[in-house]
């Protein structure tokens, strides 16, 4: 599916500024407003029980707010996914999840301890009374248990020992947990009782997030797949264990997909229909075809190589911000390792200005899409450099010194990186040591 164009590449457009700063300011401003809500509703705080209960109320309000933020970051809103970057939003979501669990623990512990001190009761007796006698607390307790389960399965030590599918489906229970816990906030929260404005704002917050999730997680994907009717067109071997899957559909130019972006793919074949996996486009999309290139690293990616033409495909996207919009100069360096070549191959063909590609692999037989890269380089008058292991398996060093020596004027380049997390981190540090500004280093990683 090589689509080499004979037109001269246009100069780079002015890079669009990421809205990450304003979005974070809004999120932290919301947290400050929640604390202000408690402050406005609270008179004097007296005694140990009062301090414990007050702290528990603050933790509960912030936990409720964090739950809404957590779901909003899961909604795959295009502004976040394509302007800020899916990897950065995923890290925000992971951090918000840790904050949520910590606030939840603090809320439960402080409120129950404060109530027990106030009633001069044992902690066990007070816990049983709150759970069994207070309105909406049984539902809130169920939601709390679910949130703890989600938090435990999201810990790195647990995730390494469980399948992605198990983690993913447990993670989806977050929606049920937040729904179950929502009602006790309004029923028992002093900040909302008899306060219609605060109650209305809380409903708007949660219903707004629910609308985003409904549209972008459910309705938009249904619309996309009904309109474009994607199916596997063909499967091609590119290198040992590396295969390209060409997907055919209708009116694919209407997707607005761009080189460097990815979709989440669900192949409706045997053993694959329950798993959705992100794969980058490995060639610029065409009005009727898209292509991904996959390395067999696990059960899912191995099975993808065995797909038959005609298999139906369910896709969500496009996502990702590692596109030409990030370019700030006429000179770009692309650094890929392994199957990380896939999005950079598409960018190598389409990025404006002068482009150089550095491709790291174990050996020449592992260079996926090598013929296409050479063809594009000849058309563009660009350069492809390879960093291959030596005859005895010694790895070439990619250091600040070697990068500066190989690429004169490196500090003025935009650099795009894609590869395994450790590789990308090492290259990033080498680039920073070589004087490349952080704003000119572009990469996406999903190591949380």
Coordinates of C-alpha atoms in Angstrom, one line a residue:
X1 CA 0.0 0.0 0.0
X2 CA 2.9 2.4 -0.7
X3 CA 1.3 5.7 -1.7
X4 CA 4.3 7.8 -2.8
X5 CA 3.1 11.2 -4.1
X6 CA 5.1 13.2 -6.6
X7 CA 4.1 16.5 -5.2
X8 CA 6.7 18.6 -3.3
X9 CA 6.2 18.6 0.4
X10 CA 4.8 21.8 1.7
X11 CA 6.6 23.8 4.4
X12 CA 5.4 23.1 8.0
X13 CA 2.5 25.0 9.3
X14 CA 2.7 26.7 12.6
X15 CA 2.5 24.1 15.4
X16 CA -0.7 24.2 17.3
X17 CA -0.3 24.9 21.0
X18 CA -1.4 22.1 23.3
X19 CA -4.4 22.9 25.4
X20 CA -2.9 20.8 28.3
X21 CA -2.2 23.8 30.5
X22 CA -5.7 25.3 30.3
X23 CA -7.3 21.9 30.8
X24 CA -5.2 21.2 33.9
X25 CA -6.0 24.7 35.2
X26 CA -9.7 24.0 34.8
X27 CA -9.4 20.6 36.6
X28 CA -7.5 22.1 39.5
X29 CA -9.9 25.0 39.6
X30 CA -12.7 22.6 40.0
X31 CA -11.0 21.0 42.9
X32 CA -10.6 24.4 44.6
X33 CA -14.2 25.2 44.0
X34 CA -15.2 21.9 45.8
X35 CA -13.1 22.9 48.8
X36 CA -14.7 26.3 48.7
X37 CA -18.1 24.6 48.8
X38 CA -17.2 22.9 52.0
X39 CA -15.8 26.1 53.4
X40 CA -19.0 28.1 52.6
X41 CA -21.2 25.5 54.3
X42 CA -19.0 25.0 57.4
X43 CA -19.2 27.3 60.4
X44 CA -16.8 26.5 63.3
X45 CA -15.1 23.2 63.7
X46 CA -15.0 22.1 67.3
X47 CA -13.3 19.2 69.0
X48 CA -11.7 16.0 67.7
X49 CA -14.9 14.6 66.3
X50 CA -15.5 17.9 64.4
X51 CA -12.1 18.0 62.9
X52 CA -12.2 14.3 61.8
X53 CA -15.7 14.7 60.3
X54 CA -14.7 17.9 58.6
X55 CA -11.7 16.4 57.0
X56 CA -13.8 13.4 56.0
X57 CA -16.3 15.7 54.3
X58 CA -13.5 17.4 52.4
X59 CA -12.1 14.1 51.3
X60 CA -15.5 12.9 50.3
X61 CA -16.3 15.9 48.2
X62 CA -12.9 15.8 46.4
X63 CA -13.4 12.0 45.9
X64 CA -16.7 12.7 44.3
X65 CA -15.2 15.3 42.0
X66 CA -12.3 13.0 41.2
X67 CA -14.7 10.3 40.1
X68 CA -16.2 12.7 37.6
X69 CA -12.8 13.7 36.3
X70 CA -11.8 10.0 36.1
X71 CA -14.7 9.2 33.9
X72 CA -14.2 12.3 31.8
X73 CA -10.7 11.3 31.1
X74 CA -11.9 7.9 30.0
X75 CA -14.4 9.4 27.5
X76 CA -11.9 9.7 24.6
X77 CA -12.9 13.2 23.9
X78 CA -11.1 14.3 20.6
X79 CA -9.8 17.6 22.1
X80 CA -7.9 15.5 24.7
X81 CA -7.0 12.5 22.5
X82 CA -5.7 14.4 19.5
X83 CA -4.6 17.8 20.8
X84 CA -3.0 16.7 24.2
X85 CA -2.2 13.1 23.3
X86 CA -3.7 9.8 24.2
X87 CA -0.6 8.8 26.2
X88 CA -0.7 12.0 28.3
X89 CA -4.4 11.7 29.0
X90 CA -3.9 8.0 29.9
X91 CA -1.3 9.1 32.5
X92 CA -3.6 11.8 33.8
X93 CA -6.3 9.1 34.1
X94 CA -4.0 6.8 36.0
X95 CA -2.9 9.6 38.4
X96 CA -6.6 10.6 38.9
X97 CA -7.3 7.0 39.8
X98 CA -4.6 7.0 42.5
X99 CA -5.9 10.3 43.9
X100 CA -9.5 8.9 43.9
X101 CA -8.5 5.7 45.8
X102 CA -6.5 7.7 48.3
X103 CA -9.3 10.2 48.9
X104 CA -11.8 7.3 49.2
X105 CA -9.7 5.6 51.9
X106 CA -9.4 9.0 53.7
X107 CA -13.1 9.7 53.4
X108 CA -14.2 6.4 54.8
X109 CA -11.6 6.3 57.6
X110 CA -12.1 9.9 58.8
X111 CA -15.9 9.9 58.6
X112 CA -16.4 6.7 60.5
X113 CA -13.8 7.6 63.1
X114 CA -15.3 11.1 63.5
X115 CA -18.9 9.7 63.8
X116 CA -17.7 7.1 66.3
X117 CA -16.0 9.8 68.4
X118 CA -19.2 11.9 68.2
X119 CA -21.5 9.1 69.2
X120 CA -19.1 7.6 71.7
X121 CA -19.4 4.2 70.0
X122 CA -16.9 1.6 68.8
X123 CA -15.7 1.9 65.2
X124 CA -17.3 -1.5 64.4
X125 CA -20.7 -0.5 65.8
X126 CA -20.6 2.9 64.0
X127 CA -19.6 1.3 60.7
X128 CA -22.5 -1.2 60.8
X129 CA -25.0 1.6 61.7
X130 CA -23.8 3.8 58.8
X131 CA -23.9 1.1 56.2
X132 CA -27.2 -0.5 57.3
X133 CA -29.2 2.5 58.5
X134 CA -28.2 5.5 56.5
X135 CA -30.0 6.1 53.2
X136 CA -28.2 5.0 50.0
X137 CA -25.3 3.7 52.0
X138 CA -25.7 0.1 50.9
X139 CA -25.3 1.2 47.2
X140 CA -22.4 3.4 48.2
X141 CA -20.7 0.5 50.0
X142 CA -21.0 -1.7 46.9
X143 CA -19.6 1.1 44.8
X144 CA -16.7 1.5 47.2
X145 CA -15.9 -2.2 47.1
X146 CA -15.9 -2.1 43.3
X147 CA -13.6 1.0 43.2
X148 CA -11.1 -0.8 45.5
X149 CA -11.2 -3.8 43.2
X150 CA -10.5 -1.6 40.2
X151 CA -7.7 0.1 42.1
X152 CA -6.1 -3.2 43.1
X153 CA -6.2 -4.7 39.6
X154 CA -4.7 -1.5 38.2
X155 CA -1.6 -1.7 40.4
X156 CA 1.5 -2.6 38.3
X157 CA 2.3 -5.7 40.3
X158 CA -1.1 -7.1 39.7
X159 CA -1.4 -6.0 36.0
X160 CA 1.8 -7.8 35.2
X161 CA 0.2 -11.1 36.4
X162 CA -3.2 -10.7 34.7
X163 CA -4.3 -10.5 31.1
X164 CA -5.2 -7.2 29.4
X165 CA -8.7 -8.5 28.8
X166 CA -9.3 -9.2 32.5
X167 CA -7.9 -5.8 33.6
X168 CA -10.0 -4.1 30.9
X169 CA -13.3 -5.6 31.9
X170 CA -12.7 -5.1 35.6
X171 CA -11.8 -1.5 34.7
X172 CA -15.2 -1.0 33.0
X173 CA -16.8 -1.6 36.4
X174 CA -15.7 1.9 37.3
X175 CA -18.9 3.2 35.7
X176 CA -21.1 1.0 37.9
X177 CA -19.1 2.0 41.0
X178 CA -19.5 5.7 40.4
X179 CA -23.2 5.3 39.6
X180 CA -23.8 3.4 42.9
X181 CA -21.8 5.9 45.0
X182 CA -23.4 9.0 43.4
X183 CA -26.7 9.1 45.3
X184 CA -25.4 9.1 48.8
X185 CA -23.4 12.2 48.1
X186 CA -26.6 14.2 47.6
X187 CA -28.6 12.4 50.3
X188 CA -26.0 12.7 53.1
X189 CA -23.8 15.6 52.0
X190 CA -24.5 18.7 54.1
X191 CA -23.2 20.8 51.2
X192 CA -26.2 19.7 49.1
X193 CA -29.1 19.3 51.5
X194 CA -31.5 22.2 51.0
X195 CA -29.0 23.9 48.6
X196 CA -30.5 23.7 45.1
X197 CA -27.7 25.6 43.3
X198 CA -25.0 23.3 44.6
X199 CA -27.1 20.2 43.9
X200 CA -27.8 21.4 40.3
X201 CA -24.1 22.1 39.7
X202 CA -23.3 18.5 40.9
X203 CA -25.9 17.1 38.6
X204 CA -24.6 19.1 35.7
X205 CA -21.1 17.9 36.4
X206 CA -22.0 14.2 36.4
X207 CA -24.6 14.4 33.6
X208 CA -22.2 16.3 31.5
X209 CA -19.5 13.6 32.0
X210 CA -22.1 10.9 31.3
X211 CA -23.1 12.6 28.0
X212 CA -19.4 12.6 26.9
X213 CA -19.0 8.9 27.7
X214 CA -22.3 8.0 26.0
X215 CA -21.4 10.0 22.8
X216 CA -17.7 9.3 22.4
X217 CA -17.5 5.7 23.8
X218 CA -20.7 4.4 22.4
X219 CA -22.6 6.4 19.9
X220 CA -19.7 7.8 17.9
X221 CA -18.1 4.3 17.4
X222 CA -21.4 2.9 16.3
X223 CA -21.9 5.7 13.8
X224 CA -18.3 5.3 12.5
X225 CA -18.6 1.5 11.9
X226 CA -22.1 1.7 10.4
X227 CA -21.0 4.3 8.0
X228 CA -17.5 3.0 7.0
X229 CA -18.2 -0.8 7.1
X230 CA -14.6 -1.9 7.7
X231 CA -13.3 -5.4 6.6
X232 CA -9.9 -7.0 6.3
X233 CA -8.8 -6.7 2.7
X234 CA -5.5 -8.6 2.9
X235 CA -2.6 -9.7 5.2
X236 CA 1.1 -9.4 4.2
X237 CA 4.3 -10.6 5.8
X238 CA 6.8 -7.8 6.2
X239 CA 9.5 -9.4 8.4
X240 CA 9.9 -12.3 10.7
X241 CA 6.8 -12.1 13.0
X242 CA 5.7 -8.8 11.5
X243 CA 2.5 -8.5 9.3
X244 CA 0.6 -5.7 7.7
X245 CA -3.2 -5.8 7.7
X246 CA -4.9 -3.8 5.0
X247 CA -8.5 -2.8 6.0
X248 CA -11.0 -1.7 3.4
X249 CA -13.9 0.5 4.0
X250 CA -16.2 3.2 2.6
X251 CA -15.6 7.0 2.6
X252 CA -12.5 6.6 4.9
X253 CA -11.4 10.1 4.1
X254 CA -14.4 11.2 6.3
X255 CA -12.6 9.8 9.3
X256 CA -10.1 12.6 9.3
X257 CA -7.3 10.2 10.2
X258 CA -3.7 11.5 9.8
X259 CA -0.3 9.9 9.6
X260 CA 1.1 9.2 13.1
X261 CA -2.3 8.5 14.6
X262 CA -3.8 5.2 15.7
X263 CA -7.1 3.4 16.0
X264 CA -8.4 0.9 18.6
X265 CA -9.1 -2.2 16.5
X266 CA -11.5 -5.1 17.3
X267 CA -11.3 -7.8 14.7
X268 CA -14.6 -9.8 14.7
X269 CA -12.8 -13.1 14.0
X270 CA -12.5 -16.2 16.2
X271 CA -10.9 -15.5 19.5
X272 CA -10.5 -11.7 18.8
X273 CA -13.9 -10.1 19.0
X274 CA -13.6 -9.4 22.8
X275 CA -10.3 -7.6 22.6
X276 CA -9.7 -4.0 21.5
X277 CA -6.1 -3.1 20.8
X278 CA -4.4 0.1 19.7
X279 CA -2.4 -0.1 16.5
X280 CA -0.9 2.8 14.5
X281 CA -1.5 3.4 10.8
X282 CA 1.6 2.3 9.0
X283 CA 0.8 4.2 5.8
X284 CA -1.1 7.4 5.0
X285 CA -4.8 6.5 4.9
X286 CA -6.6 6.4 1.5
X287 CA -10.3 7.0 0.8
X288 CA -10.9 3.2 0.7
X289 CA -8.0 1.6 2.5
X290 CA -6.1 1.9 5.8
X291 CA -3.1 -0.2 6.9
X292 CA -1.6 -1.3 10.2
X293 CA 1.5 -3.3 10.8
X294 CA 1.7 -5.7 13.8
X295 CA 4.4 -7.6 15.4
X296 CA 3.5 -11.0 17.0
X297 CA 4.3 -10.3 20.7
X298 CA 1.3 -11.9 22.4
X299 CA -1.8 -14.0 21.8
X300 CA -3.7 -11.2 20.2
X301 CA -1.1 -9.8 17.9
X302 CA -0.2 -13.4 16.8
X303 CA -3.8 -14.2 16.0
X304 CA -4.1 -10.9 14.0
X305 CA -1.5 -12.3 11.5
X306 CA -3.9 -15.2 10.8
X307 CA -6.9 -13.0 9.9
X308 CA -8.8 -13.9 6.7
X309 CA -9.9 -11.4 4.1
X310 CA -13.5 -10.4 4.6
X311 CA -13.3 -10.5 8.4
X312 CA -15.4 -7.6 9.8
X313 CA -13.5 -4.9 11.8
X314 CA -14.7 -2.6 14.5
X315 CA -12.6 0.4 14.9
X316 CA -12.6 3.5 17.2
X317 CA -10.6 6.6 16.5
X318 CA -8.5 8.2 15.2
X319 CA -6.5 9.0 18.3
X320 CA -3.1 10.4 19.0
X321 CA -1.3 13.7 18.6
X322 CA 2.0 12.6 17.1
X323 CA 1.3 14.3 13.8
X324 CA 2.7 17.0 11.6
X325 CA 0.8 19.5 13.8
X326 CA 3.6 19.2 16.3
X327 CA 6.3 20.3 13.8
X328 CA 7.9 23.6 14.6
X329 CA 10.8 23.7 12.0
X330 CA 11.6 22.6 8.4
X331 CA 14.0 19.8 9.7
X332 CA 12.6 16.6 11.3
X333 CA 14.4 13.5 12.6
X334 CA 12.4 10.3 13.0
X335 CA 13.9 7.7 15.4
X336 CA 12.2 4.3 15.4
X337 CA 12.9 0.9 17.0
X338 CA 11.3 -2.4 16.0
X339 CA 7.6 -2.2 15.2
X340 CA 7.7 1.4 16.3
X341 CA 8.5 2.1 12.7
X342 CA 4.8 1.9 11.9
X343 CA 3.6 5.5 12.6
X344 CA 7.0 6.9 11.6
X345 CA 6.8 5.2 8.2
X346 CA 3.6 7.2 7.6
X347 CA 5.1 10.4 8.9
X348 CA 8.3 9.8 6.8
X349 CA 6.2 10.0 3.7
X350 CA 4.1 13.0 4.6
X351 CA 6.0 15.3 7.0
X352 CA 6.8 18.6 5.3
X353 CA 10.4 19.9 5.1
X354 CA 13.6 18.0 5.3
X355 CA 13.2 14.6 7.0
X356 CA 15.7 12.0 8.1
X357 CA 14.9 8.6 9.5
X358 CA 17.0 6.6 12.0
X359 CA 15.8 3.0 12.2
X360 CA 17.0 0.7 15.1
X361 CA 16.7 -3.1 14.7
X362 CA 18.6 -6.2 15.6
X363 CA 19.5 -7.1 12.0
X364 CA 18.7 -6.5 8.4
X365 CA 16.1 -9.2 8.4
X366 CA 14.1 -7.4 11.1
X367 CA 13.7 -4.2 9.1
X368 CA 10.0 -4.1 8.5
X369 CA 8.8 -2.0 5.5
X370 CA 12.4 -1.4 4.5
X371 CA 11.6 -1.4 0.8
X372 CA 9.0 1.3 1.2
X373 CA 11.3 3.4 3.3
X374 CA 14.0 3.3 0.6
X375 CA 11.4 4.2 -2.1
X376 CA 10.1 7.2 -0.1
X377 CA 13.7 8.3 0.6
X378 CA 14.5 8.3 -3.1
X379 CA 11.4 10.3 -3.9
X380 CA 11.9 12.9 -1.2
X381 CA 15.7 13.1 -1.5
X382 CA 15.7 12.1 2.2
X383 CA 18.0 9.8 4.1
X384 CA 17.4 6.5 5.9
X385 CA 20.0 5.4 8.4
X386 CA 20.1 2.1 10.2
X387 CA 21.4 1.2 13.6
X388 CA 21.9 -2.6 13.5
X389 CA 23.6 -5.0 15.9
X390 CA 27.1 -5.9 15.1
X391 CA 28.2 -9.4 13.9
X392 CA 28.6 -10.5 17.5
X393 CA 25.3 -9.0 18.6
X394 CA 26.8 -5.8 20.0
X395 CA 24.3 -3.0 20.2
X396 CA 25.1 0.4 18.6
X397 CA 25.1 3.3 21.1
X398 CA 22.6 6.1 20.5
X399 CA 24.1 8.8 22.7
X400 CA 24.1 12.6 22.8
X401 CA 27.6 12.7 21.2
X402 CA 26.7 10.3 18.4
X403 CA 23.5 12.1 17.6
X404 CA 25.2 15.5 17.5
X405 CA 27.9 14.1 15.2
X406 CA 25.5 12.4 12.8
X407 CA 22.9 15.2 12.6
X408 CA 24.4 18.6 12.4
X409 CA 22.1 21.3 13.8
X410 CA 20.2 18.7 15.8
X411 CA 18.9 21.2 18.4
X412 CA 16.9 22.9 15.6
X413 CA 15.2 19.6 14.5
X414 CA 11.8 18.3 15.5
X415 CA 12.4 14.8 16.7
X416 CA 9.7 12.1 16.6
X417 CA 10.4 8.9 18.6
X418 CA 8.5 5.6 18.6
X419 CA 9.7 2.3 20.0
X420 CA 9.7 0.2 23.2
X421 CA 9.4 2.3 26.4
X422 CA 13.0 1.8 27.6
X423 CA 14.4 2.7 24.1
X424 CA 12.2 5.8 23.9
X425 CA 13.3 6.9 27.3
X426 CA 17.0 6.4 26.6
X427 CA 16.7 8.3 23.3
X428 CA 14.7 11.1 24.9
X429 CA 17.5 11.6 27.6
X430 CA 20.2 11.5 24.9
X431 CA 18.3 14.2 22.9
X432 CA 17.9 16.4 25.9
X433 CA 21.6 16.0 26.6
X434 CA 22.3 16.9 23.0
X435 CA 20.5 20.2 23.5
X436 CA 17.2 19.5 21.8
X437 CA 14.4 21.4 23.6
X438 CA 11.7 19.4 25.2
X439 CA 9.0 21.1 23.0
X440 CA 10.7 19.6 19.9
X441 CA 10.7 16.0 21.1
X442 CA 7.5 14.3 20.2
X443 CA 6.6 10.8 21.3
X444 CA 3.7 8.8 22.7
X445 CA 4.0 6.0 25.3
X446 CA 1.4 3.9 27.0
X447 CA 3.5 2.7 29.9
X448 CA 1.5 4.0 32.9

